[in-house]
CSV table of C-alpha atoms and ligand atoms in Angstrom, one decimal:
chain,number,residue,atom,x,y,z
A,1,UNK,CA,46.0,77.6,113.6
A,2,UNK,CA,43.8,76.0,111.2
A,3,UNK,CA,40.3,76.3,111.9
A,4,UNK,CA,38.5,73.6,110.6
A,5,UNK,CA,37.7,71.2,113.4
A,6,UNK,CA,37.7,66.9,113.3
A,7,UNK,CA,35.2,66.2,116.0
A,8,UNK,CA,35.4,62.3,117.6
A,9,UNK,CA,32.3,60.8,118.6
A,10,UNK,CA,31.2,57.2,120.5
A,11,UNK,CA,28.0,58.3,121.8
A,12,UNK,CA,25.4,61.1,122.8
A,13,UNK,CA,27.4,64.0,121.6
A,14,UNK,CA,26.2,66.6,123.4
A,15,UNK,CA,29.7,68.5,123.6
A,16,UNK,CA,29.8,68.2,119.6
A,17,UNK,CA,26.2,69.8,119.8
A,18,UNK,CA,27.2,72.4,121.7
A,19,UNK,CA,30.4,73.2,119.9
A,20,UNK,CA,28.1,73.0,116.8
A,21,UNK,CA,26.0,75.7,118.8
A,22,UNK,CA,28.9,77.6,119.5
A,23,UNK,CA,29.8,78.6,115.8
A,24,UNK,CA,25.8,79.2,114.8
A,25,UNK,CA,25.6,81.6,117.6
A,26,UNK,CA,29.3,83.0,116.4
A,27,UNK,CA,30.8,83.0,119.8
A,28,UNK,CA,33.5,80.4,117.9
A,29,UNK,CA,35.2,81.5,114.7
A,30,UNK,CA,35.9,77.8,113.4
A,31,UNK,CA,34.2,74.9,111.3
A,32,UNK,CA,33.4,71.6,111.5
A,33,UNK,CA,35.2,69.3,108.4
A,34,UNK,CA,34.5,66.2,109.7
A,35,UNK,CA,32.7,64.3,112.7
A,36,UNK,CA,34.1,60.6,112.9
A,37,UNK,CA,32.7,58.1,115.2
A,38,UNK,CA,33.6,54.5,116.0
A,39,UNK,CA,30.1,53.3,116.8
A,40,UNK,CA,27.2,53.8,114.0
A,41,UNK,CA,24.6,54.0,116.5
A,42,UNK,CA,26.2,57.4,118.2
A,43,UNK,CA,23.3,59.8,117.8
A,44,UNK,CA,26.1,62.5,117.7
A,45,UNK,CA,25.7,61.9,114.1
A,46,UNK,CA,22.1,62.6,114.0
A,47,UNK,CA,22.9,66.4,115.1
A,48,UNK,CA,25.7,66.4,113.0
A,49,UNK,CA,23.8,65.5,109.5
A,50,UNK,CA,21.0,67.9,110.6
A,51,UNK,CA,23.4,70.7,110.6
A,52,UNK,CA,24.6,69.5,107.3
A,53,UNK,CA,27.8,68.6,108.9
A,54,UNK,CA,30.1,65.4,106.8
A,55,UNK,CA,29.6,62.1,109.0
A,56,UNK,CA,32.0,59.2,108.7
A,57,UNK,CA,31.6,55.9,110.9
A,58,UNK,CA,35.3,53.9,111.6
A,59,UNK,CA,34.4,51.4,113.3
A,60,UNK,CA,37.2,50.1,115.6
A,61,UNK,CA,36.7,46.7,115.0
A,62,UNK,CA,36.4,46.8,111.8
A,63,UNK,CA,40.6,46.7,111.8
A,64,UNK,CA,43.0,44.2,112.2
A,65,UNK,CA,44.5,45.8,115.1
A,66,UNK,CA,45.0,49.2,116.9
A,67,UNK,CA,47.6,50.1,114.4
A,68,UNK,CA,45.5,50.3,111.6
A,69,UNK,CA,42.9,51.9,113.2
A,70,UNK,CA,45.0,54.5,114.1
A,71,UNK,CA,46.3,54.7,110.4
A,72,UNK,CA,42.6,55.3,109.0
A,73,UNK,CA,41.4,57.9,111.4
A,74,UNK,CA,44.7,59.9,111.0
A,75,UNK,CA,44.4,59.7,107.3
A,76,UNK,CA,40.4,60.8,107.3
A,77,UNK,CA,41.7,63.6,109.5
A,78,UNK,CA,44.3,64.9,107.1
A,79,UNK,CA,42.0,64.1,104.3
A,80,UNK,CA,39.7,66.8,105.3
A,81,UNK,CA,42.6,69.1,106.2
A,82,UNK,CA,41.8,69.4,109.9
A,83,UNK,CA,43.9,71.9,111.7
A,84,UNK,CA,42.4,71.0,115.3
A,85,UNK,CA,40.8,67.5,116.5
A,86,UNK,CA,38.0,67.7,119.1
A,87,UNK,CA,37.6,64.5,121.2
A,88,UNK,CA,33.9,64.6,122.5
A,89,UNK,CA,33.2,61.7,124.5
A,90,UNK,CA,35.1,59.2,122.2
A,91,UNK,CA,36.0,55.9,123.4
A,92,UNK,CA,39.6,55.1,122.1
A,93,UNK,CA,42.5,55.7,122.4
A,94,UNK,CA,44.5,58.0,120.4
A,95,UNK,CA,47.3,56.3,118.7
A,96,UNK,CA,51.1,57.6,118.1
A,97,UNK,CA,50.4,58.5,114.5
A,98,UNK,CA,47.6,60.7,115.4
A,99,UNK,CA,50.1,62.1,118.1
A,100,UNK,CA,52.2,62.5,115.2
A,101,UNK,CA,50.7,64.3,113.0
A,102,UNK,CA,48.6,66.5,115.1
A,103,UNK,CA,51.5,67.9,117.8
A,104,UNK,CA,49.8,69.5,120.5
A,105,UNK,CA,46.7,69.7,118.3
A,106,UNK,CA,44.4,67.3,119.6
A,107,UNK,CA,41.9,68.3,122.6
A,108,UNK,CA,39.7,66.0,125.2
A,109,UNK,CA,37.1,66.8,128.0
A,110,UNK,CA,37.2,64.9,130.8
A,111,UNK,CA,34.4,65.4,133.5
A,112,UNK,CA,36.8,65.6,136.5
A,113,UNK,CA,39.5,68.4,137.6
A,114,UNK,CA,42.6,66.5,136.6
A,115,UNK,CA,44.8,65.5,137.7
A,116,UNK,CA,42.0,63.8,140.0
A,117,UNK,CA,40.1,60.9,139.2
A,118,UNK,CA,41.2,60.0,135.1
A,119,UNK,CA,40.5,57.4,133.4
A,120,UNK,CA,36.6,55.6,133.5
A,121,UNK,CA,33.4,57.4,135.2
A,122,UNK,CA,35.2,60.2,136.5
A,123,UNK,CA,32.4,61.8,138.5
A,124,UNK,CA,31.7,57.9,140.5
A,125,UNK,CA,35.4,58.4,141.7
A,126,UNK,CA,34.5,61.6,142.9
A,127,UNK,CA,31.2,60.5,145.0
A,128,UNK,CA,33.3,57.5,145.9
A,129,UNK,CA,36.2,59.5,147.2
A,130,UNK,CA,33.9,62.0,148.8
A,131,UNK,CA,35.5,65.4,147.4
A,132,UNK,CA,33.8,68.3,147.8
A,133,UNK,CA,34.7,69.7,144.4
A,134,UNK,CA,34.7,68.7,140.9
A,135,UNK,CA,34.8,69.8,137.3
A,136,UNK,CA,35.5,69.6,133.9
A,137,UNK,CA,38.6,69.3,132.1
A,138,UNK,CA,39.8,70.3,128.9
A,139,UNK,CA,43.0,69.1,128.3
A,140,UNK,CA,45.6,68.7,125.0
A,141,UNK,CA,45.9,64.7,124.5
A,142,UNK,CA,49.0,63.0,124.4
A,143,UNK,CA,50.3,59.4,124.9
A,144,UNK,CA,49.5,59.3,128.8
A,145,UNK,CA,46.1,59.4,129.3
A,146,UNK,CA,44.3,62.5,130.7
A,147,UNK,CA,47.5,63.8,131.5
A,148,UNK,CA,48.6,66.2,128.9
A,149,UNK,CA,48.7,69.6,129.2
A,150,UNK,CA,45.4,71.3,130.9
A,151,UNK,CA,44.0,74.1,128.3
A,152,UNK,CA,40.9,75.6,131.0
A,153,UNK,CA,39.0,73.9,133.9
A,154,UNK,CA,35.5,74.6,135.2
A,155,UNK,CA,34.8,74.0,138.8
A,156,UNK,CA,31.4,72.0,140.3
A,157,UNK,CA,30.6,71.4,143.5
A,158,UNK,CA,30.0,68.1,144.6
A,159,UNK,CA,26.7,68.3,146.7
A,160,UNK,CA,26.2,65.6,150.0
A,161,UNK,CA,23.1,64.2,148.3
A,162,UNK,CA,24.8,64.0,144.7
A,163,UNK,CA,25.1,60.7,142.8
A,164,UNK,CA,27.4,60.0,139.9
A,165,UNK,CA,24.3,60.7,138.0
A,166,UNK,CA,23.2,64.0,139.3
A,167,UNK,CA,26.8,65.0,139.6
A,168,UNK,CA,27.0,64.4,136.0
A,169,UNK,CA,24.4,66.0,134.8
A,170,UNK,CA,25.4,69.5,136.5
A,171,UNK,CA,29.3,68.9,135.4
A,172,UNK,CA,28.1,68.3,131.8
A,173,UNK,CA,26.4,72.5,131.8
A,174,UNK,CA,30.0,73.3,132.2
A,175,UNK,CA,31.7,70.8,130.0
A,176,UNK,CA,29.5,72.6,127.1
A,177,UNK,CA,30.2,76.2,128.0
A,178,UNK,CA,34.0,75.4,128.5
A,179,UNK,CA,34.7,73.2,125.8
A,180,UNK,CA,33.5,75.8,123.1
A,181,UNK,CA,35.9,78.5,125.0
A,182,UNK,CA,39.0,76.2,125.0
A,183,UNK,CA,38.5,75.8,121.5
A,184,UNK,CA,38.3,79.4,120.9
A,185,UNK,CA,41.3,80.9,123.1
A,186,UNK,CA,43.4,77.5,120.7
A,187,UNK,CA,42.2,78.9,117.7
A,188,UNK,CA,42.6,82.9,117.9
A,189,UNK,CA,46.0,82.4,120.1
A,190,UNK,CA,45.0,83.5,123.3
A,191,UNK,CA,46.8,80.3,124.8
A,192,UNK,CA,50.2,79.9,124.7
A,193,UNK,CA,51.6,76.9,125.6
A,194,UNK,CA,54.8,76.6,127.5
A,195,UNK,CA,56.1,73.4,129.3
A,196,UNK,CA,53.1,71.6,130.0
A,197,UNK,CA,51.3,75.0,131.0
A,198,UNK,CA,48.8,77.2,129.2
A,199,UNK,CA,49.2,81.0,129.9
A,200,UNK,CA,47.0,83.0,128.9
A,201,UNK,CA,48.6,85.4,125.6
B,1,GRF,C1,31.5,63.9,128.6
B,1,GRF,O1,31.2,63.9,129.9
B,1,GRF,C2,33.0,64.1,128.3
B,1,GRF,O2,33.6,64.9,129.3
B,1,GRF,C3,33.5,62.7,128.4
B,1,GRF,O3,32.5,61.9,127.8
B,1,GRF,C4,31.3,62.6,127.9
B,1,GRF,C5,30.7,62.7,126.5
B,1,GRF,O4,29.4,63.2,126.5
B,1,GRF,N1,34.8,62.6,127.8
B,1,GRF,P1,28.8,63.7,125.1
B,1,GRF,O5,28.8,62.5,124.2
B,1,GRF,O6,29.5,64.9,124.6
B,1,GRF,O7,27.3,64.0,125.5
């Protein structure tokens, strides 16, 4: 698969910092084309242009509707010949002509063991629920959300004094070990995907 890497921002980016880490330190054979966020403020982009990495701000509402929204980011993508698109923390949702024209080639971390707790603030449903065991998540998007095909999971326990706050700040160490691996076993073909499972090759 192609190597060079779309990463989609709204926020912190700490997953697209340590991806970033990930190829400095060699541990992942890819490159960054393009980081794309919808909000300018994201300080994602601040690590991003310090490792000279291309920025670009879409700005969601800056479009009609989600259609067109949808058209520009999928054309940005293709623009910088992105073989693999990374959603780190990014807000939207992905629209069918993404889906389109990156088939099984578009990856999210969600900070929950899915098929548990998707959707908004994950780990709150976790402390809510009261499970003793949580995670991370990285998954291949499609149109359901957080339900495509699950690429690697990390598991955390959830401690009795944990709050979503503490349990997100222990769930986010894995997040930015796993991510970087998910990427990698993509990228050199050491997934295979079959069904809706991922063996390992
Ligand atoms: C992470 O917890 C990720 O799992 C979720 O959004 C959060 C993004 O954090 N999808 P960051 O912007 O990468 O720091």
């Amino acid at each position: 698969m192609n190597a060079r890497l779309g990463v989609l921002i709204s926020g912190r980016g700490s997953n697209l910092h340590a991806i970033i880490d990930a190829i400095q330190a060699g541990c992942l054979d890819a490159e960054i084309s393009i980081v794309i966020s919808n909000c300018a403020n994201a300080t994602g982009l601040e690590r991003a242009r310090s490792a000279g990495i291309l920025t670009k701000v879409l700005d969601h509402r800056d479009y009609r509707n989600k259609e067109s929204y949808d058209h520009a980011l999928t054309s940005e993508l293709l623009k910088y010949d992105v073989g693999l698109v990374c959603l780190a923390g990014f807000m939207k949702i992905v629209g069918p002509k993404m889906l389109r024209a990156f088939p099984s080639a578009i990856l999210n971390i969600h900070p929950s063991l899915l098929p548990s707790f998707p959707g908004l603030e994950p780990q709150r449903q976790a402390c809510d629920y009261g499970v003793k065991l949580s995670g991370a998540t990285v998954h291949i998007v499609t149109e359901a959300l957080d339900a495509g095909p699950i690429v690697l999971q990390a598991v955390v326990p959830v401690l009795d004094d944990d709050t979503p706050e503490t349990l997100t700040s222990r769930i986010l160490i894995e997040e930015h070990r796993l991510y970087p691996e998910a990427i990698a076993r993509i990228l050199d073909g050491r997934c295979r995907l079959e069904g809706r499972r991922y063996f390992r090759a």
